[in-house]
Amino acid sequence: MEGWEKGWEEFYEKQYISAVKRKGSTITEYLVQGKEGQKWLTKAEAVILAVSGKLHAIVVHAKMGIYLRPEFHAKAFRILVR
């Protein structure tokens, strides 16, 4: 369809991952920082945010399960371990 249509846009700020917690080699929690402040999220909650486009991370679907990867040219999660 060509031309302009009246519509609406939803604006939201993407949040950043500023730290991670690990158990062994698996990341279990992410410290998410945004306009509202900081909060710890479980892996499942962080994946939901990333799928909806509200988190600066890439969702990877592998045979072993779903996990997050930092965006291109961002700091690796292994550097952000607390």
Coordinates of C-alpha atoms in Angstrom, one line a residue:
M1 CA 0.0 0.0 0.0
E2 CA 1.4 3.4 -1.0
G3 CA 0.9 6.7 0.7
W4 CA 0.6 7.9 4.2
E5 CA -1.6 6.4 6.9
K6 CA -2.6 7.9 10.2
G7 CA -1.1 5.9 13.0
W8 CA 0.7 6.0 16.3
E9 CA 4.2 5.2 17.6
E10 CA 5.2 3.8 20.9
F11 CA 8.4 5.2 22.3
Y12 CA 10.4 3.4 25.0
E13 CA 14.0 3.5 26.1
K14 CA 16.1 0.4 25.7
Q15 CA 17.8 -0.8 28.8
Y16 CA 21.4 -1.9 29.2
I17 CA 23.0 -4.9 31.0
S18 CA 25.6 -3.5 33.4
A19 CA 26.6 -6.6 35.3
V20 CA 25.9 -10.4 35.4
K21 CA 25.9 -13.1 38.1
R22 CA 27.2 -16.6 37.3
K23 CA 26.9 -20.0 38.7
G24 CA 29.7 -22.0 37.3
S25 CA 29.8 -21.1 33.6
T26 CA 26.1 -20.2 33.3
I27 CA 24.8 -16.7 33.7
T28 CA 21.8 -16.7 36.0
E29 CA 21.0 -13.0 36.6
Y30 CA 21.5 -9.7 34.8
L31 CA 21.7 -6.3 36.3
V32 CA 19.6 -4.1 34.0
Q33 CA 20.0 -0.4 34.0
G34 CA 17.6 2.1 32.5
K35 CA 15.8 5.3 33.2
E36 CA 14.0 3.9 36.2
G37 CA 17.3 2.8 37.9
Q38 CA 18.9 -0.6 38.3
K39 CA 17.4 -4.0 39.1
W40 CA 18.4 -7.6 39.0
L41 CA 16.5 -9.8 36.5
T42 CA 16.5 -13.6 36.1
K43 CA 17.7 -15.0 32.8
A44 CA 14.1 -15.7 31.7
E45 CA 12.9 -12.1 32.5
A46 CA 15.9 -10.7 30.6
V47 CA 15.2 -12.9 27.6
I48 CA 11.6 -11.6 27.5
L49 CA 12.8 -8.0 27.6
A50 CA 15.3 -8.7 24.8
V51 CA 12.7 -10.4 22.6
S52 CA 10.3 -7.4 23.0
G53 CA 13.2 -5.1 21.9
K54 CA 13.5 -3.3 25.2
L55 CA 17.0 -4.6 26.1
H56 CA 20.3 -4.1 24.3
A57 CA 21.1 -7.8 23.8
I58 CA 20.7 -10.5 21.1
V59 CA 18.6 -13.6 21.9
V60 CA 20.3 -16.8 20.7
H61 CA 18.3 -20.1 20.3
A62 CA 20.7 -23.0 20.6
K63 CA 20.2 -26.8 21.1
M64 CA 21.2 -26.3 24.8
G65 CA 18.6 -23.6 25.3
I66 CA 18.0 -19.9 25.0
Y67 CA 20.6 -17.4 26.1
L68 CA 21.6 -13.7 25.6
R69 CA 24.6 -12.3 23.8
P70 CA 25.8 -8.7 23.9
E71 CA 25.1 -6.5 20.8
F72 CA 27.9 -6.0 18.3
H73 CA 30.8 -3.9 19.6
A74 CA 29.5 -4.0 23.2
K75 CA 31.4 -5.3 26.2
A76 CA 31.4 -9.1 26.6
F77 CA 29.3 -10.4 29.5
R78 CA 32.4 -12.2 31.0
I79 CA 33.9 -8.8 31.7
L80 CA 30.8 -7.7 33.6
V81 CA 30.8 -10.5 36.1
R82 CA 30.1 -9.5 39.8

